[in-house]
Amino acid sequence: SQNDMATIRLQAEEFEKKNNIEILTEHRALSINARHKTVLVRDLREVSEKEFAYDVLILATGSSPFGPPLRGIDIKNIFTLRTIGDGEAIKSLVDSGRVKNAVIVGGGYIGLEVAENLVERGVRVSVVEALEHICPRFDEEIAIMVQKHLKEKGVTVYTGQRVVRFHGNDAGEVSHAEMENGDMIEADMILWSIGVRPNTELAKTAGIELGESGAIKVDNRMQTSVQGIYAAGDCAETTHVVTGRQVWIPLGSTANKMGRVAAVNACGGRETFPGVLGSSVVKVFEMNLATTGLTGKAARAEGYDVETVLVPETDRAGYIPGFEVIVTKLVADRKTRRVLGGQVVGKGVVDKPIDILVAAITMKATVDDLANMDFAYAPPFSPAMSSTITAANTMRNKLAGKLLGVSAQTMKEMQVEGREVQLVDVRNQAMYDEKHIPGSRLIPWGELRHKAAELSKDKPAVVICNRGKSAYPCQLILQNAGFKDVVTLEGGLAAYPFETESET
């Protein structure tokens, strides 16, 4: 927009004054002649072209939203969100009061953040994700927790489904999104947020090599296949710290670090960029979620001998006002015991524990290293045994064969398959009455030794409590009583993403 360009010009002028660096706004690079070291540039205002010579060139062309060319995509009030102008256009439409229903196509970070803001403005929101769950950077059990939270906030979530067409009204504005099953979702506004692609056309036509990811291939100094040309940011790929593979994970933090390395080397220095873990954190209503390294699914696909644990713990001492429960998923390799990845979700503090895992994974720490790290402790900041240490110790128990755990998804599948699974809830009566899993039987921990005979030793049993801590010793009680197939529900009810029942 004109306002955007005016703002950009003022910022460019201020930057030039401070740094003595010429900024050419409203200019587009058309082509690169790597042999003669020139760039052909078009002045969009005067529609004229000029060649610029270079000694060193840095490509920072970023990325752009993408999506299949659906019918109706050009109807009014269908937006992407990539620029300030995009945000202003969306805000202006919402401010007009004409948006009662909105559909967000894509269940990634940006789409979910916009969903929260639209709900806060009184808009009914539907999120459509083609994959089996939202938050594709997370494992399914974490994503389902977020989906449950969204539904509690009034957001309708469709997963495993696609939008195939948009319909408009007589005014030429969007009115409905059509699903592949024929269902129609009413919409006064659409946010098209299914992802971005690297802008590589300029590099490609200059003969610069692209990587397997489709982004520009660079070495650890951010230099491309052409001597003297560097690339940084969303247009360039990098190395995954765990796998050593080339990956493309476009994040603002990564782009800034890449840019520094490229700049140092372009000026004659010697700087390297070791790669990324895909670390990220996002807020969705009251829920915070963070991830780093490999998910369990990704680690298995890479051929690791994977073990995972799901562990709830408070983000500070439980007697400190304002404490919240956060759930940590830890991913490790059984053979080497190396920590491969982690995810943290909950209403409490998640950025501190995820950054601990970032450091541990970067330094190739084992779960034993992680469990014995000397973290700072005071009740307002952490439990005496932090959530990270508790997760690491739980993983050690599981690797040693002491803890036999089952995920909520696996337990659900066992029930759907018709297996006669005994769900044994070992909490007290009040907790059970407040919330419990359908089909579960209450046998409080203190009564379990005496009432174990009421259960069948020939049928599998899943022991359930609030967070998994009480279920583990109860699992041992049943094993000592002769039960051969007894496991703990990992994460307990704190990490259970499905519907529960109440007697109160």
Coordinates of C-alpha atoms in Angstrom, one line a residue:
S1 CA 0.0 0.0 0.0
Q2 CA 1.0 3.7 -0.3
N3 CA 1.2 3.9 3.5
D4 CA 3.5 0.9 3.6
M5 CA 5.8 2.4 1.0
A6 CA 6.0 5.7 2.7
T7 CA 6.9 4.1 6.0
I8 CA 9.6 1.9 4.3
R9 CA 11.1 5.0 2.6
L10 CA 11.3 6.8 5.9
Q11 CA 13.0 3.8 7.5
A12 CA 15.4 3.5 4.6
E13 CA 16.4 7.1 4.9
E14 CA 17.0 6.8 8.6
F15 CA 19.1 3.6 8.1
E16 CA 21.2 5.4 5.4
K17 CA 21.9 8.3 7.7
K18 CA 23.0 6.1 10.6
N19 CA 25.0 3.5 8.6
N20 CA 26.1 5.2 5.3
I21 CA 24.5 2.3 3.4
E22 CA 22.4 3.0 0.3
I23 CA 18.9 1.5 0.4
L24 CA 17.1 1.2 -2.9
T25 CA 13.3 0.8 -2.2
E26 CA 10.9 0.0 -5.0
H27 CA 13.7 -1.7 -7.0
R28 CA 13.6 -5.3 -8.1
A29 CA 16.6 -7.5 -8.9
L30 CA 15.8 -9.2 -12.3
S31 CA 18.9 -11.3 -12.9
I32 CA 22.4 -12.1 -11.8
N33 CA 25.3 -12.5 -14.2
A34 CA 27.7 -14.5 -12.0
R35 CA 30.4 -14.5 -14.7
H36 CA 30.7 -10.8 -15.0
K37 CA 29.6 -10.2 -11.3
T38 CA 26.6 -7.9 -12.1
V39 CA 23.0 -7.7 -11.1
L40 CA 20.3 -6.3 -13.4
V41 CA 17.9 -4.1 -11.4
R42 CA 14.6 -2.5 -12.4
D43 CA 13.5 0.8 -10.9
L44 CA 9.7 0.2 -10.4
R45 CA 8.9 3.9 -10.2
E46 CA 10.6 5.0 -13.4
V47 CA 10.3 1.6 -15.1
S48 CA 14.0 1.7 -16.0
E49 CA 16.8 -0.8 -15.6
K50 CA 20.4 -0.5 -14.4
E51 CA 23.3 -2.9 -13.9
F52 CA 25.1 -3.0 -10.6
A53 CA 28.6 -4.5 -10.3
Y54 CA 29.5 -6.5 -7.1
D55 CA 32.5 -8.0 -5.5
V56 CA 30.5 -10.0 -3.1
L57 CA 26.7 -10.7 -3.3
I58 CA 24.3 -11.8 -0.5
L59 CA 20.9 -13.2 -1.4
A60 CA 18.2 -12.7 1.2
T61 CA 15.1 -13.1 -1.0
G62 CA 13.1 -14.8 1.8
S63 CA 10.0 -16.9 1.1
S64 CA 6.4 -16.4 0.0
P65 CA 3.0 -18.0 0.8
F66 CA 2.0 -20.8 -1.5
G67 CA -1.0 -23.0 -2.2
P68 CA -2.8 -24.8 -5.0
P69 CA -4.7 -22.5 -7.4
L70 CA -8.2 -23.3 -6.0
R71 CA -11.3 -22.1 -7.7
G72 CA -12.5 -18.9 -6.2
I73 CA -9.1 -18.0 -4.7
D74 CA -9.4 -14.5 -6.2
I75 CA -12.6 -13.7 -4.5
K76 CA -12.5 -10.7 -2.1
N77 CA -11.6 -11.1 1.6
I78 CA -9.3 -14.1 1.1
F79 CA -5.9 -13.2 2.7
T80 CA -2.4 -14.4 3.3
L81 CA -0.5 -13.0 6.2
R82 CA 3.1 -12.2 5.3
T83 CA 3.5 -8.4 5.3
I84 CA 2.4 -5.5 7.4
G85 CA 0.0 -4.6 4.6
D86 CA -1.6 -8.0 4.9
G87 CA -2.1 -7.5 8.6
E88 CA -3.6 -4.0 8.2
A89 CA -6.0 -5.3 5.5
I90 CA -7.2 -8.1 7.8
K91 CA -7.6 -5.7 10.8
S92 CA -9.5 -3.2 8.7
L93 CA -12.0 -5.8 7.6
V94 CA -12.5 -7.1 11.1
D95 CA -12.8 -3.5 12.4
S96 CA -15.6 -3.0 10.0
G97 CA -17.8 -5.4 11.9
R98 CA -18.6 -7.4 8.8
V99 CA -16.7 -10.6 9.8
K100 CA -18.9 -12.9 11.8
N101 CA -17.3 -16.2 10.6
A102 CA -13.8 -16.8 9.5
V103 CA -12.0 -19.9 8.1
I104 CA -8.3 -20.4 8.6
V105 CA -6.8 -22.9 6.1
G106 CA -3.7 -24.4 7.7
G107 CA -3.1 -25.4 11.3
G108 CA 0.4 -23.9 11.7
Y109 CA 1.7 -21.2 14.1
I110 CA 0.5 -18.2 12.2
G111 CA -3.0 -19.6 11.6
L112 CA -3.5 -20.5 15.3
E113 CA -2.2 -17.1 16.4
V114 CA -4.7 -15.4 14.1
A115 CA -7.5 -17.8 15.4
E116 CA -6.9 -16.6 18.9
N117 CA -7.0 -12.9 17.9
L118 CA -10.2 -13.4 15.9
V119 CA -11.9 -15.2 18.7
E120 CA -11.0 -12.3 21.0
R121 CA -12.7 -10.0 18.6
G122 CA -15.9 -12.1 18.7
V123 CA -15.5 -13.9 15.4
R124 CA -16.5 -17.6 15.1
V125 CA -13.5 -19.4 13.8
S126 CA -13.0 -22.7 11.9
V127 CA -9.5 -24.1 11.3
V128 CA -9.0 -26.6 8.5
E129 CA -5.8 -28.7 8.4
A130 CA -5.1 -31.3 5.7
L131 CA -2.8 -33.4 7.9
E132 CA -4.1 -35.6 10.6
H133 CA -3.4 -33.0 13.3
I134 CA -2.6 -29.3 13.6
C135 CA 0.9 -28.1 14.7
P136 CA 2.8 -30.3 12.2
R137 CA 6.1 -29.7 14.1
F138 CA 4.8 -31.6 17.1
D139 CA 3.9 -35.2 17.7
E140 CA 0.2 -36.2 17.6
E141 CA -0.4 -36.4 21.4
I142 CA 0.9 -32.9 21.9
A143 CA -1.1 -31.5 18.9
I144 CA -4.3 -33.2 20.2
M145 CA -4.0 -31.4 23.5
V146 CA -3.8 -28.1 21.6
Q147 CA -6.8 -29.1 19.5
K148 CA -8.8 -29.8 22.7
H149 CA -7.8 -26.4 24.1
L150 CA -8.9 -24.7 20.8
K151 CA -12.3 -26.4 21.0
E152 CA -12.7 -25.3 24.6
K153 CA -12.2 -21.7 23.3
G154 CA -15.0 -22.2 20.7
V155 CA -12.8 -22.9 17.7
T156 CA -14.0 -25.6 15.3
V157 CA -11.1 -27.8 14.2
Y158 CA -11.2 -30.0 11.0
T159 CA -8.2 -32.3 10.5
G160 CA -7.5 -34.7 7.7
Q161 CA -9.6 -32.6 5.4
R162 CA -9.0 -30.1 2.6
V163 CA -10.7 -27.0 1.3
V164 CA -11.2 -27.4 -2.5
R165 CA -13.1 -24.3 -3.5
F166 CA -14.2 -20.9 -2.3
H167 CA -17.6 -19.4 -3.0
G168 CA -18.6 -15.8 -3.2
N169 CA -21.8 -13.7 -2.8
D170 CA -23.3 -11.1 -5.2
A171 CA -20.9 -8.5 -3.9
G172 CA -17.9 -10.6 -5.0
E173 CA -16.9 -11.3 -1.4
V174 CA -16.2 -14.8 0.0
S175 CA -19.2 -16.5 1.6
H176 CA -18.2 -20.2 2.0
A177 CA -15.3 -22.6 1.9
E178 CA -16.1 -25.9 0.3
M179 CA -14.5 -29.1 1.8
E180 CA -13.5 -32.1 -0.3
N181 CA -16.4 -34.1 1.2
G182 CA -18.8 -31.5 0.0
D183 CA -19.5 -29.7 3.3
M184 CA -19.7 -25.9 3.2
I185 CA -18.3 -23.7 5.9
E186 CA -19.7 -20.2 6.2
A187 CA -17.0 -17.6 6.0
D188 CA -16.9 -13.8 5.7
M189 CA -13.1 -14.0 5.7
I190 CA -10.5 -16.6 4.8
L191 CA -6.9 -16.8 5.9
W192 CA -4.9 -18.9 3.5
S193 CA -2.0 -20.1 5.7
I194 CA -0.8 -23.5 4.5
G195 CA 2.9 -22.6 4.4
V196 CA 5.6 -20.8 2.5
R197 CA 8.2 -21.6 -0.1
P198 CA 11.7 -20.2 -0.6
N199 CA 12.1 -17.5 -3.2
T200 CA 14.8 -19.1 -5.3
E201 CA 14.0 -18.1 -8.9
L202 CA 16.7 -15.4 -9.0
A203 CA 19.4 -17.9 -7.7
K204 CA 18.2 -20.7 -10.0
T205 CA 18.4 -18.6 -13.2
A206 CA 21.9 -17.5 -12.2
G207 CA 23.0 -21.1 -12.1
I208 CA 23.2 -21.4 -8.3
E209 CA 22.6 -24.9 -7.0
L210 CA 19.5 -25.6 -5.0
G211 CA 19.4 -28.3 -2.3
E212 CA 17.1 -31.3 -1.9
S213 CA 14.8 -29.1 0.2
G214 CA 14.2 -26.8 -2.7
A215 CA 16.0 -23.9 -1.0
I216 CA 19.4 -22.5 -2.0
K217 CA 22.2 -24.9 -1.1
V218 CA 24.9 -23.3 1.1
D219 CA 28.0 -24.5 3.0
N220 CA 28.5 -23.7 6.7
R221 CA 29.8 -20.3 5.8
M222 CA 26.5 -19.5 3.9
Q223 CA 28.3 -19.5 0.6
T224 CA 26.4 -20.9 -2.4
S225 CA 27.8 -23.1 -5.2
V226 CA 29.0 -19.9 -6.9
Q227 CA 32.1 -18.3 -5.4
G228 CA 31.4 -14.9 -3.9
I229 CA 27.7 -15.3 -3.6
Y230 CA 26.1 -16.0 -0.2
A231 CA 22.6 -16.8 0.8
A232 CA 20.9 -16.3 4.1
G233 CA 17.4 -16.5 5.7
D234 CA 14.3 -18.2 4.4
C235 CA 15.7 -18.6 0.9
A236 CA 18.6 -20.9 2.1
E237 CA 18.7 -24.4 3.6
T238 CA 20.9 -25.5 6.4
T239 CA 22.0 -28.5 8.4
H240 CA 20.0 -30.3 11.1
V241 CA 22.2 -30.6 14.2
V242 CA 20.9 -34.1 15.1
T243 CA 20.8 -35.8 11.8
G244 CA 23.4 -33.9 9.8
R245 CA 20.9 -33.8 6.9
Q246 CA 20.2 -30.6 4.9
V247 CA 16.9 -29.1 5.9
W248 CA 14.8 -26.1 5.3
I249 CA 13.1 -24.8 8.5
P250 CA 12.3 -21.1 7.9
L251 CA 12.2 -19.2 11.2
G252 CA 13.0 -15.6 12.1
S253 CA 15.7 -16.5 14.7
T254 CA 17.5 -18.7 12.2
A255 CA 17.4 -16.0 9.5
N256 CA 19.1 -13.5 11.8
K257 CA 21.9 -15.9 12.7
M258 CA 22.4 -16.9 9.1
G259 CA 22.5 -13.2 8.2
R260 CA 25.3 -12.5 10.7
V261 CA 27.4 -15.4 9.4
A262 CA 27.0 -14.4 5.8
A263 CA 27.8 -10.7 6.5
V264 CA 31.0 -11.6 8.4
N265 CA 32.2 -13.9 5.6
A266 CA 31.3 -11.4 2.9
C267 CA 33.5 -8.9 4.7
G268 CA 36.5 -11.2 4.7
G269 CA 35.9 -12.9 8.1
R270 CA 35.8 -16.6 9.0
E271 CA 32.4 -17.5 10.6
T272 CA 30.5 -20.7 10.4
F273 CA 26.9 -21.6 11.0
P274 CA 26.5 -25.2 12.6
G275 CA 22.8 -25.6 11.8
V276 CA 19.5 -25.8 13.5
L277 CA 17.3 -27.9 15.7
G278 CA 14.0 -26.3 14.5
S279 CA 13.5 -24.8 18.0
S280 CA 10.3 -22.8 18.3
V281 CA 7.7 -21.6 20.8
V282 CA 4.2 -20.3 20.3
K283 CA 1.2 -19.2 22.4
V284 CA -2.3 -20.3 21.6
F285 CA -4.8 -18.7 23.9
E286 CA -3.7 -19.8 27.4
M287 CA -1.6 -22.7 26.2
N288 CA 2.1 -22.4 25.4
L289 CA 3.9 -25.0 23.3
A290 CA 7.5 -25.4 22.3
T291 CA 9.6 -27.9 20.4
T292 CA 13.2 -28.7 19.5
G293 CA 15.1 -31.4 17.8
L294 CA 13.4 -34.5 16.4
T295 CA 9.8 -35.5 17.2
G296 CA 9.2 -39.2 18.0
K297 CA 7.8 -39.7 14.5
A298 CA 10.7 -38.0 12.8
A299 CA 13.3 -39.9 14.8
R300 CA 11.8 -43.2 13.9
A301 CA 11.8 -42.1 10.2
E302 CA 15.5 -41.4 10.5
G303 CA 16.1 -44.9 11.7
Y304 CA 16.8 -44.3 15.4
D305 CA 15.9 -46.8 18.0
V306 CA 13.4 -44.5 19.7
E307 CA 12.1 -44.3 23.2
T308 CA 9.7 -41.5 24.4
V309 CA 8.1 -40.4 27.6
L310 CA 5.3 -38.0 28.4
V311 CA 5.7 -36.4 31.8
P312 CA 3.6 -33.7 33.5
E313 CA 5.1 -31.5 36.2
T314 CA 4.5 -28.1 37.6
D315 CA 6.5 -25.2 36.2
R316 CA 7.3 -24.0 39.8
A317 CA 6.8 -25.4 43.3
G318 CA 3.2 -26.5 43.7
Y319 CA 2.6 -24.3 46.7
I320 CA 3.6 -21.2 44.9
P321 CA 0.6 -19.1 43.8
G322 CA 0.2 -19.2 40.0
F323 CA 1.9 -22.5 39.3
E324 CA 0.8 -24.4 36.3
V325 CA 1.2 -28.0 35.0
I326 CA 3.4 -28.4 31.9
V327 CA 3.8 -31.6 29.9
T328 CA 7.3 -32.6 28.6
K329 CA 7.7 -35.1 25.9
L330 CA 11.3 -36.4 25.7
V331 CA 12.6 -38.3 22.7
A332 CA 15.8 -40.4 23.1
D333 CA 17.8 -43.1 21.3
R334 CA 17.7 -46.4 23.2
K335 CA 21.2 -47.5 22.1
T336 CA 23.2 -44.4 22.8
R337 CA 20.8 -42.8 25.4
R338 CA 21.3 -39.5 23.5
V339 CA 18.5 -36.9 23.8
L340 CA 17.1 -36.4 20.3
G341 CA 14.3 -34.0 20.8
G342 CA 11.7 -32.6 23.1
Q343 CA 8.3 -30.9 23.3
V344 CA 6.8 -28.9 26.1
V345 CA 3.1 -27.9 26.3
G346 CA 0.9 -26.3 29.0
K347 CA -0.3 -23.1 30.5
G348 CA 2.9 -22.5 32.4
V349 CA 6.4 -21.6 31.5
V350 CA 7.7 -23.6 28.5
D351 CA 10.5 -21.5 27.0
K352 CA 13.0 -22.2 29.8
P353 CA 12.7 -26.0 29.7
I354 CA 12.8 -26.1 25.9
D355 CA 16.0 -24.0 25.9
I356 CA 17.5 -26.4 28.4
L357 CA 16.7 -29.2 25.9
V358 CA 18.2 -27.1 23.1
A359 CA 21.5 -26.9 24.9
A360 CA 21.5 -30.6 25.9
I361 CA 20.8 -31.8 22.4
T362 CA 23.3 -29.4 20.8
M363 CA 26.0 -30.8 23.2
K364 CA 24.9 -34.4 22.4
A365 CA 23.9 -35.0 26.0
T366 CA 22.5 -38.3 27.2
V367 CA 19.4 -38.6 29.4
D368 CA 21.8 -39.4 32.2
D369 CA 23.7 -36.1 31.6
L370 CA 20.4 -34.3 31.5
A371 CA 19.1 -35.8 34.7
N372 CA 22.2 -34.8 36.6
M373 CA 22.5 -31.2 35.4
D374 CA 22.7 -28.7 38.3
F375 CA 19.8 -26.3 37.4
A376 CA 19.1 -23.2 39.5
Y377 CA 16.4 -23.8 42.0
A378 CA 14.1 -21.7 44.1
P379 CA 10.3 -22.4 44.7
P380 CA 9.1 -19.4 42.7
F381 CA 11.0 -20.6 39.6
S382 CA 11.0 -24.4 39.7
P383 CA 10.2 -27.5 41.7
A384 CA 13.2 -28.9 43.5
M385 CA 13.3 -31.6 40.8
S386 CA 12.6 -29.6 37.7
S387 CA 10.2 -30.7 35.0
T388 CA 13.2 -31.5 32.8
I389 CA 15.0 -33.6 35.4
T390 CA 11.8 -35.4 36.2
A391 CA 11.3 -36.2 32.5
A392 CA 14.9 -37.4 32.2
N393 CA 14.6 -39.6 35.2
T394 CA 11.4 -41.1 33.9
M395 CA 13.1 -41.8 30.6
R396 CA 15.9 -43.6 32.6
N397 CA 13.3 -45.7 34.3
K398 CA 11.7 -46.6 31.0
L399 CA 15.1 -47.5 29.4
A400 CA 15.9 -49.7 32.3
G401 CA 12.6 -51.6 31.9
K402 CA 11.2 -50.4 35.2
L403 CA 8.4 -48.2 33.8
L404 CA 6.1 -49.7 31.3
G405 CA 4.1 -46.9 29.7
V406 CA 1.4 -46.6 27.2
S407 CA 0.2 -43.4 25.4
A408 CA -3.4 -42.2 25.5
Q409 CA -3.6 -42.8 21.7
T410 CA -2.4 -46.4 22.1
M411 CA -4.8 -47.0 25.0
K412 CA -7.7 -45.6 22.9
E413 CA -6.7 -47.8 19.9
M414 CA -6.8 -50.9 22.2
Q415 CA -10.3 -50.0 23.3
V416 CA -11.4 -49.3 19.7
E417 CA -10.0 -52.7 18.6
G418 CA -12.3 -54.3 21.2
R419 CA -9.6 -55.6 23.5
E420 CA -10.8 -56.1 27.1
V421 CA -8.5 -53.6 28.7
Q422 CA -8.9 -53.0 32.5
L423 CA -8.6 -49.3 33.2
V424 CA -7.6 -49.0 36.9
D425 CA -7.9 -45.5 38.4
V426 CA -5.8 -45.3 41.6
R427 CA -6.7 -41.8 42.7
N428 CA -9.2 -41.0 45.5
Q429 CA -13.0 -40.8 45.2
A430 CA -13.2 -37.0 45.0
M431 CA -10.7 -36.8 42.1
Y432 CA -12.4 -39.7 40.3
D433 CA -15.9 -38.0 40.7
E434 CA -14.5 -34.7 39.4
K435 CA -13.0 -36.3 36.2
H436 CA -12.2 -39.8 35.0
I437 CA -11.8 -41.7 31.8
P438 CA -14.9 -43.5 30.6
G439 CA -14.9 -47.2 31.4
S440 CA -12.2 -46.8 34.2
R441 CA -12.6 -48.5 37.6
L442 CA -11.7 -46.7 40.8
I443 CA -9.4 -48.7 43.2
P444 CA -7.5 -46.1 45.3
W445 CA -3.7 -46.7 45.7
G446 CA -4.1 -47.6 49.4
E447 CA -6.6 -50.3 48.6
L448 CA -4.9 -51.8 45.6
R449 CA -3.0 -54.6 47.3
H450 CA -6.2 -55.9 48.9
K451 CA -8.4 -55.5 45.9
A452 CA -6.0 -56.7 43.2
A453 CA -7.7 -60.1 43.3
E454 CA -10.9 -58.4 41.9
L455 CA -9.0 -57.8 38.6
S456 CA -8.2 -60.4 36.0
K457 CA -4.6 -61.4 35.6
D458 CA -5.4 -62.7 32.1
K459 CA -6.4 -59.3 30.7
P460 CA -4.2 -56.2 30.1
A461 CA -4.4 -53.5 32.7
V462 CA -3.7 -49.8 32.4
V463 CA -3.1 -47.9 35.6
I464 CA -4.3 -44.3 35.7
C465 CA -3.7 -41.3 38.0
N466 CA -3.4 -37.5 37.6
R467 CA 0.1 -37.2 36.3
G468 CA 1.6 -40.8 36.2
K469 CA 3.5 -40.5 39.5
S470 CA 1.1 -42.6 41.5
A471 CA 0.3 -45.0 38.7
Y472 CA 4.0 -46.1 38.4
P473 CA 4.2 -47.7 42.0
C474 CA 0.8 -49.1 41.5
Q475 CA 2.0 -50.8 38.3
L476 CA 4.8 -52.4 40.4
I477 CA 2.2 -53.5 43.0
L478 CA 0.2 -55.3 40.3
Q479 CA 3.3 -56.8 38.7
N480 CA 4.4 -58.2 42.1
A481 CA 0.9 -59.6 42.4
G482 CA 1.4 -61.7 39.3
F483 CA -0.1 -59.4 36.6
K484 CA 1.9 -60.0 33.4
D485 CA 0.5 -57.3 31.2
V486 CA 0.2 -54.1 33.2
V487 CA 1.3 -50.6 32.1
T488 CA 1.0 -47.0 33.3
L489 CA -0.9 -44.4 31.3
E490 CA 1.9 -41.9 30.5
G491 CA 1.1 -38.4 31.6
G492 CA -2.0 -39.5 33.4
L493 CA -5.1 -37.3 33.1
A494 CA -2.9 -34.2 32.8
A495 CA -1.9 -35.3 29.4
Y496 CA -5.1 -37.1 28.4
P497 CA -6.5 -35.3 25.3
F498 CA -9.8 -37.2 24.9
E499 CA -13.2 -36.8 26.5
T500 CA -13.6 -37.6 30.2
E501 CA -16.6 -38.1 32.4
S502 CA -17.7 -36.5 35.7
E503 CA -19.8 -37.8 38.6
T504 CA -20.3 -34.3 40.1

